[in-house]
């Protein structure tokens, strides 16, 4: 088998594993360094109120950049069929997305639909990028296409709910988040996004429901994010918890991206907009582009700016 054929077969296999959604993993080859006002070790039991855990931004993966170059070269071949071109464009678009190059990713996803119009995952990415850009009408159209093509898509309800939430259509967001939560009631992230929509509609009832749903959560680090909103822990305790049982720096970067985003939401809901903005900026500073919390920190900052 020649190199071109090998790459196409390999990318075809990768296609099934690259569903666009809120990813919770990172390349193992990436590293980051912890730094605070004083160096904080993973075993540190607490963090002073005036300290942050900071990490160096993740650097673009050389492996991903090399794969983009290889795919670009393959796409210049004249004898590729439509399916092969669609697979290659999808993979390159996913890589561009992972590197934060959303414009180039959108170009690839829209182009691949000319070769494979029924690819639900492509529409899902298009909807995510439209949401990030504040084009909610296009986002809804894309996510509706996903549901039409693949009603059991694992992330479309979350993603459409997020689009509705940022568009201010809280009733629609609540419906999608509730359906998504029902499919995984032990997932802290599903509980939080449903809480955000609930709170926008009825603040007191939202906290009551949050307490009820918390009881069904899996015992994991993410549950601390919910405990922040129920008042069981404070910001410093949440930050300290990010260091517990951390085996490598990538896990720490992932936890910090999430912790900073939800701390931003917590401060925002308590009308502490300056603190909220700082947390959202810290979430963006990790460069973990694939995470939901990084994707929408920009929108949160835009909302804060509009509030003055």
C-alpha atoms as a PDB file:
ATOM      1  CA  UNK A   1       0.000   0.000   0.000  1.00  0.00           C
ATOM      2  CA  UNK A   2       1.470   3.385  -0.943  1.00  0.00           C
ATOM      3  CA  UNK A   3       1.690   6.341   1.440  1.00  0.00           C
ATOM      4  CA  UNK A   4      -1.359   8.132   0.029  1.00  0.00           C
ATOM      5  CA  UNK A   5      -3.588   5.093   0.294  1.00  0.00           C
ATOM      6  CA  UNK A   6      -2.328   4.374   3.797  1.00  0.00           C
ATOM      7  CA  UNK A   7      -3.094   7.901   4.956  1.00  0.00           C
ATOM      8  CA  UNK A   8      -6.610   7.782   3.505  1.00  0.00           C
ATOM      9  CA  UNK A   9      -7.396   4.494   5.215  1.00  0.00           C
ATOM     10  CA  UNK A  10      -6.015   5.824   8.494  1.00  0.00           C
ATOM     11  CA  UNK A  11      -8.036   9.026   8.264  1.00  0.00           C
ATOM     12  CA  UNK A  12     -11.177   7.054   7.468  1.00  0.00           C
ATOM     13  CA  UNK A  13     -10.732   5.187  10.728  1.00  0.00           C
ATOM     14  CA  UNK A  14     -10.079   8.432  12.592  1.00  0.00           C
ATOM     15  CA  UNK A  15     -13.327   9.876  11.267  1.00  0.00           C
ATOM     16  CA  UNK A  16     -15.416   7.565  13.426  1.00  0.00           C
ATOM     17  CA  UNK A  17     -13.538   8.686  16.535  1.00  0.00           C
ATOM     18  CA  UNK A  18     -13.719  12.438  15.961  1.00  0.00           C
ATOM     19  CA  UNK A  19     -17.321  13.361  16.736  1.00  0.00           C
ATOM     20  CA  UNK A  20     -17.468  17.094  17.358  1.00  0.00           C
ATOM     21  CA  UNK A  21     -18.374  17.788  20.926  1.00  0.00           C
ATOM     22  CA  UNK A  22     -17.099  18.932  24.285  1.00  0.00           C
ATOM     23  CA  UNK A  23     -13.896  16.939  24.427  1.00  0.00           C
ATOM     24  CA  UNK A  24     -12.403  16.000  27.803  1.00  0.00           C
ATOM     25  CA  UNK A  25      -8.995  14.852  26.631  1.00  0.00           C
ATOM     26  CA  UNK A  26      -5.770  16.305  25.288  1.00  0.00           C
ATOM     27  CA  UNK A  27      -2.686  15.199  23.425  1.00  0.00           C
ATOM     28  CA  UNK A  28      -0.363  13.468  25.863  1.00  0.00           C
ATOM     29  CA  UNK A  29       2.648  15.105  24.250  1.00  0.00           C
ATOM     30  CA  UNK A  30       1.748  18.601  25.404  1.00  0.00           C
ATOM     31  CA  UNK A  31       3.172  19.981  28.620  1.00  0.00           C
ATOM     32  CA  UNK A  32       2.622  22.969  30.838  1.00  0.00           C
ATOM     33  CA  UNK A  33       4.315  24.454  33.873  1.00  0.00           C
ATOM     34  CA  UNK A  34       2.618  25.467  37.110  1.00  0.00           C
ATOM     35  CA  UNK A  35       3.403  28.904  38.447  1.00  0.00           C
ATOM     36  CA  UNK A  36       1.866  31.029  41.224  1.00  0.00           C
ATOM     37  CA  UNK A  37       3.067  33.839  43.423  1.00  0.00           C
ATOM     38  CA  UNK A  38       4.838  30.989  45.163  1.00  0.00           C
ATOM     39  CA  UNK A  39       5.385  27.664  43.410  1.00  0.00           C
ATOM     40  CA  UNK A  40       2.428  25.381  44.184  1.00  0.00           C
ATOM     41  CA  UNK A  41       3.017  21.630  44.250  1.00  0.00           C
ATOM     42  CA  UNK A  42       0.216  19.143  43.545  1.00  0.00           C
ATOM     43  CA  UNK A  43       0.269  18.090  47.201  1.00  0.00           C
ATOM     44  CA  UNK A  44      -0.415  21.601  48.510  1.00  0.00           C
ATOM     45  CA  UNK A  45      -3.481  21.440  50.782  1.00  0.00           C
ATOM     46  CA  UNK A  46      -4.830  24.916  50.170  1.00  0.00           C
ATOM     47  CA  UNK A  47      -4.379  28.175  48.308  1.00  0.00           C
ATOM     48  CA  UNK A  48      -4.388  31.635  49.814  1.00  0.00           C
ATOM     49  CA  UNK A  49      -7.205  33.908  48.734  1.00  0.00           C
ATOM     50  CA  UNK A  50      -4.854  36.162  46.800  1.00  0.00           C
ATOM     51  CA  UNK A  51      -3.264  33.367  44.795  1.00  0.00           C
ATOM     52  CA  UNK A  52      -4.142  31.871  41.431  1.00  0.00           C
ATOM     53  CA  UNK A  53      -2.867  28.690  39.920  1.00  0.00           C
ATOM     54  CA  UNK A  54      -1.478  29.698  36.560  1.00  0.00           C
ATOM     55  CA  UNK A  55      -0.202  27.523  33.743  1.00  0.00           C
ATOM     56  CA  UNK A  56       1.727  28.330  30.638  1.00  0.00           C
ATOM     57  CA  UNK A  57      -0.618  28.329  27.618  1.00  0.00           C
ATOM     58  CA  UNK A  58      -0.622  25.056  25.738  1.00  0.00           C
ATOM     59  CA  UNK A  59       1.535  25.279  22.640  1.00  0.00           C
ATOM     60  CA  UNK A  60       0.158  24.194  19.237  1.00  0.00           C
ATOM     61  CA  UNK A  61       0.759  20.489  18.781  1.00  0.00           C
ATOM     62  CA  UNK A  62       3.536  19.835  16.210  1.00  0.00           C
ATOM     63  CA  UNK A  63       1.879  16.510  15.396  1.00  0.00           C
ATOM     64  CA  UNK A  64      -1.374  18.217  14.499  1.00  0.00           C
ATOM     65  CA  UNK A  65       0.373  20.813  12.371  1.00  0.00           C
ATOM     66  CA  UNK A  66       2.282  18.099  10.521  1.00  0.00           C
ATOM     67  CA  UNK A  67      -0.922  16.163   9.910  1.00  0.00           C
ATOM     68  CA  UNK A  68      -2.545  19.282   8.458  1.00  0.00           C
ATOM     69  CA  UNK A  69       0.363  19.637   6.038  1.00  0.00           C
ATOM     70  CA  UNK A  70       0.065  15.978   5.016  1.00  0.00           C
ATOM     71  CA  UNK A  71      -3.684  16.254   4.472  1.00  0.00           C
ATOM     72  CA  UNK A  72      -3.261  19.426   2.425  1.00  0.00           C
ATOM     73  CA  UNK A  73      -0.804  17.602   0.193  1.00  0.00           C
ATOM     74  CA  UNK A  74      -3.172  14.662  -0.212  1.00  0.00           C
ATOM     75  CA  UNK A  75      -6.055  16.959  -1.150  1.00  0.00           C
ATOM     76  CA  UNK A  76      -4.052  18.166  -4.141  1.00  0.00           C
ATOM     77  CA  UNK A  77      -4.274  14.670  -5.646  1.00  0.00           C
ATOM     78  CA  UNK A  78      -6.621  14.518  -8.619  1.00  0.00           C
ATOM     79  CA  UNK A  79      -7.876  10.944  -8.299  1.00  0.00           C
ATOM     80  CA  UNK A  80      -9.589  11.163  -4.917  1.00  0.00           C
ATOM     81  CA  UNK A  81     -13.252  10.235  -4.848  1.00  0.00           C
ATOM     82  CA  UNK A  82     -15.886  12.291  -3.012  1.00  0.00           C
ATOM     83  CA  UNK A  83     -15.822  10.126   0.108  1.00  0.00           C
ATOM     84  CA  UNK A  84     -12.058  10.383   0.422  1.00  0.00           C
ATOM     85  CA  UNK A  85     -12.107  14.152   0.009  1.00  0.00           C
ATOM     86  CA  UNK A  86     -14.868  14.449   2.607  1.00  0.00           C
ATOM     87  CA  UNK A  87     -12.883  12.376   5.113  1.00  0.00           C
ATOM     88  CA  UNK A  88      -9.742  14.422   4.560  1.00  0.00           C
ATOM     89  CA  UNK A  89     -11.569  17.746   4.819  1.00  0.00           C
ATOM     90  CA  UNK A  90     -13.331  16.639   7.980  1.00  0.00           C
ATOM     91  CA  UNK A  91     -10.102  15.603   9.643  1.00  0.00           C
ATOM     92  CA  UNK A  92      -8.294  18.802   8.635  1.00  0.00           C
ATOM     93  CA  UNK A  93     -11.243  20.883   9.831  1.00  0.00           C
ATOM     94  CA  UNK A  94     -11.180  19.110  13.196  1.00  0.00           C
ATOM     95  CA  UNK A  95      -7.453  19.758  13.475  1.00  0.00           C
ATOM     96  CA  UNK A  96      -7.884  23.436  12.609  1.00  0.00           C
ATOM     97  CA  UNK A  97     -10.587  23.630  15.275  1.00  0.00           C
ATOM     98  CA  UNK A  98      -8.324  22.019  17.867  1.00  0.00           C
ATOM     99  CA  UNK A  99      -5.679  24.639  17.093  1.00  0.00           C
ATOM    100  CA  UNK A 100      -8.154  27.509  17.418  1.00  0.00           C
ATOM    101  CA  UNK A 101      -8.258  28.263  13.673  1.00  0.00           C
ATOM    102  CA  UNK A 102     -12.031  28.362  13.460  1.00  0.00           C
ATOM    103  CA  UNK A 103     -12.261  30.274  10.185  1.00  0.00           C
ATOM    104  CA  UNK A 104     -10.172  27.695   8.350  1.00  0.00           C
ATOM    105  CA  UNK A 105     -12.143  24.931  10.063  1.00  0.00           C
ATOM    106  CA  UNK A 106     -15.450  26.405   8.863  1.00  0.00           C
ATOM    107  CA  UNK A 107     -14.151  26.559   5.309  1.00  0.00           C
ATOM    108  CA  UNK A 108     -13.282  22.855   5.393  1.00  0.00           C
ATOM    109  CA  UNK A 109     -16.550  21.765   6.985  1.00  0.00           C
ATOM    110  CA  UNK A 110     -18.643  23.723   4.495  1.00  0.00           C
ATOM    111  CA  UNK A 111     -16.588  22.433   1.589  1.00  0.00           C
ATOM    112  CA  UNK A 112     -16.825  18.795   2.659  1.00  0.00           C
ATOM    113  CA  UNK A 113     -20.633  19.003   2.609  1.00  0.00           C
ATOM    114  CA  UNK A 114     -20.369  19.390  -1.160  1.00  0.00           C
ATOM    115  CA  UNK A 115     -18.855  15.899  -1.255  1.00  0.00           C
ATOM    116  CA  UNK A 116     -20.830  14.304   1.603  1.00  0.00           C
ATOM    117  CA  UNK A 117     -23.991  16.327   2.334  1.00  0.00           C
ATOM    118  CA  UNK A 118     -25.257  14.021   5.063  1.00  0.00           C
ATOM    119  CA  UNK A 119     -22.390  14.275   7.557  1.00  0.00           C
ATOM    120  CA  UNK A 120     -23.999  15.186  10.866  1.00  0.00           C
ATOM    121  CA  UNK A 121     -20.705  15.848  12.639  1.00  0.00           C
ATOM    122  CA  UNK A 122     -19.806  18.522  10.093  1.00  0.00           C
ATOM    123  CA  UNK A 123     -23.075  20.339  10.778  1.00  0.00           C
ATOM    124  CA  UNK A 124     -22.388  20.029  14.506  1.00  0.00           C
ATOM    125  CA  UNK A 125     -19.045  21.799  14.129  1.00  0.00           C
ATOM    126  CA  UNK A 126     -20.646  24.442  11.905  1.00  0.00           C
ATOM    127  CA  UNK A 127     -23.269  25.060  14.582  1.00  0.00           C
ATOM    128  CA  UNK A 128     -20.628  25.359  17.302  1.00  0.00           C
ATOM    129  CA  UNK A 129     -18.635  27.879  15.291  1.00  0.00           C
ATOM    130  CA  UNK A 130     -21.768  29.870  14.469  1.00  0.00           C
ATOM    131  CA  UNK A 131     -22.588  30.010  18.181  1.00  0.00           C
ATOM    132  CA  UNK A 132     -19.081  31.191  19.001  1.00  0.00           C
ATOM    133  CA  UNK A 133     -19.512  33.940  16.412  1.00  0.00           C
ATOM    134  CA  UNK A 134     -22.918  34.988  17.747  1.00  0.00           C
ATOM    135  CA  UNK A 135     -24.757  33.868  14.575  1.00  0.00           C
ATOM    136  CA  UNK A 136     -27.487  32.008  16.417  1.00  0.00           C
ATOM    137  CA  UNK A 137     -29.873  31.627  13.481  1.00  0.00           C
ATOM    138  CA  UNK A 138     -27.205  29.751  11.509  1.00  0.00           C
ATOM    139  CA  UNK A 139     -26.346  27.742  14.616  1.00  0.00           C
ATOM    140  CA  UNK A 140     -29.944  26.584  15.053  1.00  0.00           C
ATOM    141  CA  UNK A 141     -30.162  25.630  11.391  1.00  0.00           C
ATOM    142  CA  UNK A 142     -26.981  23.585  11.662  1.00  0.00           C
ATOM    143  CA  UNK A 143     -28.014  21.795  14.856  1.00  0.00           C
ATOM    144  CA  UNK A 144     -31.469  21.065  13.445  1.00  0.00           C
ATOM    145  CA  UNK A 145     -29.701  19.435  10.502  1.00  0.00           C
ATOM    146  CA  UNK A 146     -27.690  17.300  12.926  1.00  0.00           C
ATOM    147  CA  UNK A 147     -30.873  16.088  14.625  1.00  0.00           C
ATOM    148  CA  UNK A 148     -32.488  15.338  11.279  1.00  0.00           C
ATOM    149  CA  UNK A 149     -29.464  13.332  10.113  1.00  0.00           C
ATOM    150  CA  UNK A 150     -28.564  11.713  13.442  1.00  0.00           C
ATOM    151  CA  UNK A 151     -31.245  11.996  16.150  1.00  0.00           C
ATOM    152  CA  UNK A 152     -28.990  10.155  18.612  1.00  0.00           C
ATOM    153  CA  UNK A 153     -25.987  12.437  18.177  1.00  0.00           C
ATOM    154  CA  UNK A 154     -24.363  12.581  21.641  1.00  0.00           C
ATOM    155  CA  UNK A 155     -23.665  16.324  21.788  1.00  0.00           C
ATOM    156  CA  UNK A 156     -26.227  18.119  19.663  1.00  0.00           C
ATOM    157  CA  UNK A 157     -28.707  18.777  22.493  1.00  0.00           C
ATOM    158  CA  UNK A 158     -25.983  20.335  24.623  1.00  0.00           C
ATOM    159  CA  UNK A 159     -24.685  22.422  21.732  1.00  0.00           C
ATOM    160  CA  UNK A 160     -28.127  23.597  20.602  1.00  0.00           C
ATOM    161  CA  UNK A 161     -29.002  24.359  24.208  1.00  0.00           C
ATOM    162  CA  UNK A 162     -25.871  26.486  24.547  1.00  0.00           C
ATOM    163  CA  UNK A 163     -26.791  28.383  21.376  1.00  0.00           C
ATOM    164  CA  UNK A 164     -30.276  29.034  22.757  1.00  0.00           C
ATOM    165  CA  UNK A 165     -28.846  30.094  26.133  1.00  0.00           C
ATOM    166  CA  UNK A 166     -26.527  32.702  24.640  1.00  0.00           C
ATOM    167  CA  UNK A 167     -29.284  33.857  22.290  1.00  0.00           C
ATOM    168  CA  UNK A 168     -31.407  34.584  25.370  1.00  0.00           C
ATOM    169  CA  UNK A 169     -33.975  31.900  24.509  1.00  0.00           C
ATOM    170  CA  UNK A 170     -33.862  30.330  27.954  1.00  0.00           C
ATOM    171  CA  UNK A 171     -37.010  28.211  27.640  1.00  0.00           C
ATOM    172  CA  UNK A 172     -35.604  26.467  24.558  1.00  0.00           C
ATOM    173  CA  UNK A 173     -32.235  26.099  26.243  1.00  0.00           C
ATOM    174  CA  UNK A 174     -33.883  24.550  29.304  1.00  0.00           C
ATOM    175  CA  UNK A 175     -35.647  21.921  27.173  1.00  0.00           C
ATOM    176  CA  UNK A 176     -32.460  20.869  25.376  1.00  0.00           C
ATOM    177  CA  UNK A 177     -30.354  20.893  28.539  1.00  0.00           C
ATOM    178  CA  UNK A 178     -33.011  18.863  30.395  1.00  0.00           C
ATOM    179  CA  UNK A 179     -33.063  16.221  27.650  1.00  0.00           C
ATOM    180  CA  UNK A 180     -29.271  16.116  27.612  1.00  0.00           C
ATOM    181  CA  UNK A 181     -29.154  15.829  31.416  1.00  0.00           C
ATOM    182  CA  UNK A 182     -31.671  12.971  31.377  1.00  0.00           C
ATOM    183  CA  UNK A 183     -29.243  10.964  29.236  1.00  0.00           C
ATOM    184  CA  UNK A 184     -26.471  11.274  31.852  1.00  0.00           C
ATOM    185  CA  UNK A 185     -27.693  12.356  35.282  1.00  0.00           C
ATOM    186  CA  UNK A 186     -24.334  11.626  36.912  1.00  0.00           C
ATOM    187  CA  UNK A 187     -22.553  14.245  34.774  1.00  0.00           C
ATOM    188  CA  UNK A 188     -21.774  17.485  36.612  1.00  0.00           C
ATOM    189  CA  UNK A 189     -21.427  19.515  33.406  1.00  0.00           C
ATOM    190  CA  UNK A 190     -24.940  18.614  32.271  1.00  0.00           C
ATOM    191  CA  UNK A 191     -26.270  19.628  35.686  1.00  0.00           C
ATOM    192  CA  UNK A 192     -24.527  23.003  35.538  1.00  0.00           C
ATOM    193  CA  UNK A 193     -25.723  24.013  32.085  1.00  0.00           C
ATOM    194  CA  UNK A 194     -29.285  23.049  32.989  1.00  0.00           C
ATOM    195  CA  UNK A 195     -28.924  25.108  36.161  1.00  0.00           C
ATOM    196  CA  UNK A 196     -27.837  28.158  34.155  1.00  0.00           C
ATOM    197  CA  UNK A 197     -30.995  27.977  32.049  1.00  0.00           C
ATOM    198  CA  UNK A 198     -33.174  27.257  35.106  1.00  0.00           C
ATOM    199  CA  UNK A 199     -31.728  30.228  36.961  1.00  0.00           C
ATOM    200  CA  UNK A 200     -32.419  32.575  34.072  1.00  0.00           C
ATOM    201  CA  UNK A 201     -36.097  31.620  34.372  1.00  0.00           C
ATOM    202  CA  UNK A 202     -36.622  31.146  38.109  1.00  0.00           C
ATOM    203  CA  UNK A 203     -33.689  31.765  40.429  1.00  0.00           C
ATOM    204  CA  UNK A 204     -35.073  30.309  43.654  1.00  0.00           C
ATOM    205  CA  UNK A 205     -36.426  27.155  42.038  1.00  0.00           C
ATOM    206  CA  UNK A 206     -33.156  26.691  40.113  1.00  0.00           C
ATOM    207  CA  UNK A 207     -31.164  26.333  43.341  1.00  0.00           C
ATOM    208  CA  UNK A 208     -33.685  23.854  44.725  1.00  0.00           C
ATOM    209  CA  UNK A 209     -33.380  21.722  41.598  1.00  0.00           C
ATOM    210  CA  UNK A 210     -29.597  21.993  41.688  1.00  0.00           C
ATOM    211  CA  UNK A 211     -29.529  20.504  45.195  1.00  0.00           C
ATOM    212  CA  UNK A 212     -31.731  17.625  44.065  1.00  0.00           C
ATOM    213  CA  UNK A 213     -29.650  16.847  40.997  1.00  0.00           C
ATOM    214  CA  UNK A 214     -26.391  17.051  42.912  1.00  0.00           C
ATOM    215  CA  UNK A 215     -27.440  13.981  44.905  1.00  0.00           C
ATOM    216  CA  UNK A 216     -27.306  11.878  41.723  1.00  0.00           C
ATOM    217  CA  UNK A 217     -23.853  12.997  40.620  1.00  0.00           C
ATOM    218  CA  UNK A 218     -20.927  10.649  40.261  1.00  0.00           C
ATOM    219  CA  UNK A 219     -18.253  11.189  42.903  1.00  0.00           C
ATOM    220  CA  UNK A 220     -15.530  12.893  40.905  1.00  0.00           C
ATOM    221  CA  UNK A 221     -13.569  16.118  40.830  1.00  0.00           C
ATOM    222  CA  UNK A 222     -16.185  17.758  38.599  1.00  0.00           C
ATOM    223  CA  UNK A 223     -18.755  17.521  41.386  1.00  0.00           C
ATOM    224  CA  UNK A 224     -16.803  20.300  43.126  1.00  0.00           C
ATOM    225  CA  UNK A 225     -17.947  22.634  40.367  1.00  0.00           C
ATOM    226  CA  UNK A 226     -21.546  22.023  41.408  1.00  0.00           C
ATOM    227  CA  UNK A 227     -20.648  22.336  45.090  1.00  0.00           C
ATOM    228  CA  UNK A 228     -19.381  25.846  44.355  1.00  0.00           C
ATOM    229  CA  UNK A 229     -22.853  26.921  43.229  1.00  0.00           C
ATOM    230  CA  UNK A 230     -24.620  25.197  46.138  1.00  0.00           C
ATOM    231  CA  UNK A 231     -22.360  27.048  48.586  1.00  0.00           C
ATOM    232  CA  UNK A 232     -20.606  23.981  50.015  1.00  0.00           C
ATOM    233  CA  UNK A 233     -17.180  25.212  48.949  1.00  0.00           C
ATOM    234  CA  UNK A 234     -15.737  28.602  48.061  1.00  0.00           C
ATOM    235  CA  UNK A 235     -13.492  29.722  45.225  1.00  0.00           C
ATOM    236  CA  UNK A 236     -10.250  29.033  47.095  1.00  0.00           C
ATOM    237  CA  UNK A 237     -11.369  25.510  48.003  1.00  0.00           C
ATOM    238  CA  UNK A 238     -12.318  24.821  44.405  1.00  0.00           C
ATOM    239  CA  UNK A 239      -8.931  26.012  43.198  1.00  0.00           C
ATOM    240  CA  UNK A 240      -7.180  23.863  45.797  1.00  0.00           C
ATOM    241  CA  UNK A 241      -9.187  20.842  44.655  1.00  0.00           C
ATOM    242  CA  UNK A 242      -7.771  21.136  41.138  1.00  0.00           C
ATOM    243  CA  UNK A 243      -4.440  19.940  42.530  1.00  0.00           C
ATOM    244  CA  UNK A 244      -5.780  16.809  44.172  1.00  0.00           C
ATOM    245  CA  UNK A 245      -4.774  13.498  42.531  1.00  0.00           C
ATOM    246  CA  UNK A 246      -3.279  15.264  39.521  1.00  0.00           C
ATOM    247  CA  UNK A 247      -1.030  12.840  37.658  1.00  0.00           C
ATOM    248  CA  UNK A 248       0.234  15.153  34.942  1.00  0.00           C
ATOM    249  CA  UNK A 249       0.179  18.768  33.858  1.00  0.00           C
ATOM    250  CA  UNK A 250      -2.387  18.209  31.113  1.00  0.00           C
ATOM    251  CA  UNK A 251      -5.005  17.120  33.621  1.00  0.00           C
ATOM    252  CA  UNK A 252      -4.243  20.263  35.632  1.00  0.00           C
ATOM    253  CA  UNK A 253      -4.653  22.476  32.560  1.00  0.00           C
ATOM    254  CA  UNK A 254      -7.987  20.825  31.795  1.00  0.00           C
ATOM    255  CA  UNK A 255      -9.232  21.273  35.344  1.00  0.00           C
ATOM    256  CA  UNK A 256      -8.130  24.885  35.462  1.00  0.00           C
ATOM    257  CA  UNK A 257      -9.877  25.705  32.191  1.00  0.00           C
ATOM    258  CA  UNK A 258     -13.086  24.371  33.668  1.00  0.00           C
ATOM    259  CA  UNK A 259     -12.579  25.832  37.136  1.00  0.00           C
ATOM    260  CA  UNK A 260     -11.872  29.320  35.828  1.00  0.00           C
ATOM    261  CA  UNK A 261     -14.865  29.287  33.486  1.00  0.00           C
ATOM    262  CA  UNK A 262     -17.337  28.174  36.143  1.00  0.00           C
ATOM    263  CA  UNK A 263     -15.830  30.550  38.679  1.00  0.00           C
ATOM    264  CA  UNK A 264     -16.492  33.242  36.092  1.00  0.00           C
ATOM    265  CA  UNK A 265     -20.117  32.130  35.843  1.00  0.00           C
ATOM    266  CA  UNK A 266     -20.370  32.043  39.647  1.00  0.00           C
ATOM    267  CA  UNK A 267     -19.082  35.610  39.994  1.00  0.00           C
ATOM    268  CA  UNK A 268     -21.227  36.783  37.100  1.00  0.00           C
ATOM    269  CA  UNK A 269     -24.375  35.378  38.715  1.00  0.00           C
ATOM    270  CA  UNK A 270     -23.412  37.241  41.891  1.00  0.00           C
ATOM    271  CA  UNK A 271     -22.955  40.511  39.980  1.00  0.00           C
ATOM    272  CA  UNK A 272     -19.190  40.571  40.490  1.00  0.00           C
ATOM    273  CA  UNK A 273     -18.495  41.343  36.865  1.00  0.00           C
ATOM    274  CA  UNK A 274     -14.879  42.444  37.214  1.00  0.00           C
ATOM    275  CA  UNK A 275     -13.933  39.200  38.948  1.00  0.00           C
ATOM    276  CA  UNK A 276     -15.981  37.231  36.438  1.00  0.00           C
ATOM    277  CA  UNK A 277     -14.138  38.840  33.524  1.00  0.00           C
ATOM    278  CA  UNK A 278     -10.774  37.964  35.044  1.00  0.00           C
ATOM    279  CA  UNK A 279     -11.759  34.324  35.433  1.00  0.00           C
ATOM    280  CA  UNK A 280     -13.008  34.104  31.849  1.00  0.00           C
ATOM    281  CA  UNK A 281      -9.734  35.585  30.633  1.00  0.00           C
ATOM    282  CA  UNK A 282      -7.820  32.990  32.648  1.00  0.00           C
ATOM    283  CA  UNK A 283      -9.892  30.235  31.048  1.00  0.00           C
ATOM    284  CA  UNK A 284      -8.966  31.589  27.627  1.00  0.00           C
ATOM    285  CA  UNK A 285      -5.299  31.808  28.595  1.00  0.00           C
ATOM    286  CA  UNK A 286      -4.941  28.007  28.682  1.00  0.00           C
ATOM    287  CA  UNK A 287      -5.389  27.713  24.890  1.00  0.00           C
ATOM    288  CA  UNK A 288      -7.455  24.558  25.371  1.00  0.00           C
ATOM    289  CA  UNK A 289      -9.596  25.387  22.354  1.00  0.00           C
ATOM    290  CA  UNK A 290     -11.525  22.109  22.242  1.00  0.00           C
ATOM    291  CA  UNK A 291     -13.166  22.516  25.634  1.00  0.00           C
ATOM    292  CA  UNK A 292     -16.660  23.961  25.896  1.00  0.00           C
ATOM    293  CA  UNK A 293     -15.413  26.224  28.683  1.00  0.00           C
ATOM    294  CA  UNK A 294     -12.777  27.763  26.430  1.00  0.00           C
ATOM    295  CA  UNK A 295     -15.100  28.018  23.420  1.00  0.00           C
ATOM    296  CA  UNK A 296     -17.650  30.179  25.202  1.00  0.00           C
ATOM    297  CA  UNK A 297     -15.500  32.283  27.519  1.00  0.00           C
ATOM    298  CA  UNK A 298     -15.326  34.859  24.715  1.00  0.00           C
ATOM    299  CA  UNK A 299     -19.132  35.073  24.585  1.00  0.00           C
ATOM    300  CA  UNK A 300     -19.258  35.529  28.337  1.00  0.00           C
ATOM    301  CA  UNK A 301     -16.785  38.397  28.116  1.00  0.00           C
ATOM    302  CA  UNK A 302     -18.845  39.985  25.336  1.00  0.00           C
ATOM    303  CA  UNK A 303     -21.952  39.792  27.539  1.00  0.00           C
ATOM    304  CA  UNK A 304     -20.095  41.470  30.398  1.00  0.00           C
ATOM    305  CA  UNK A 305     -18.885  44.263  28.115  1.00  0.00           C
ATOM    306  CA  UNK A 306     -22.426  44.862  26.868  1.00  0.00           C
ATOM    307  CA  UNK A 307     -23.585  45.207  30.471  1.00  0.00           C
ATOM    308  CA  UNK A 308     -21.039  48.001  30.906  1.00  0.00           C
END
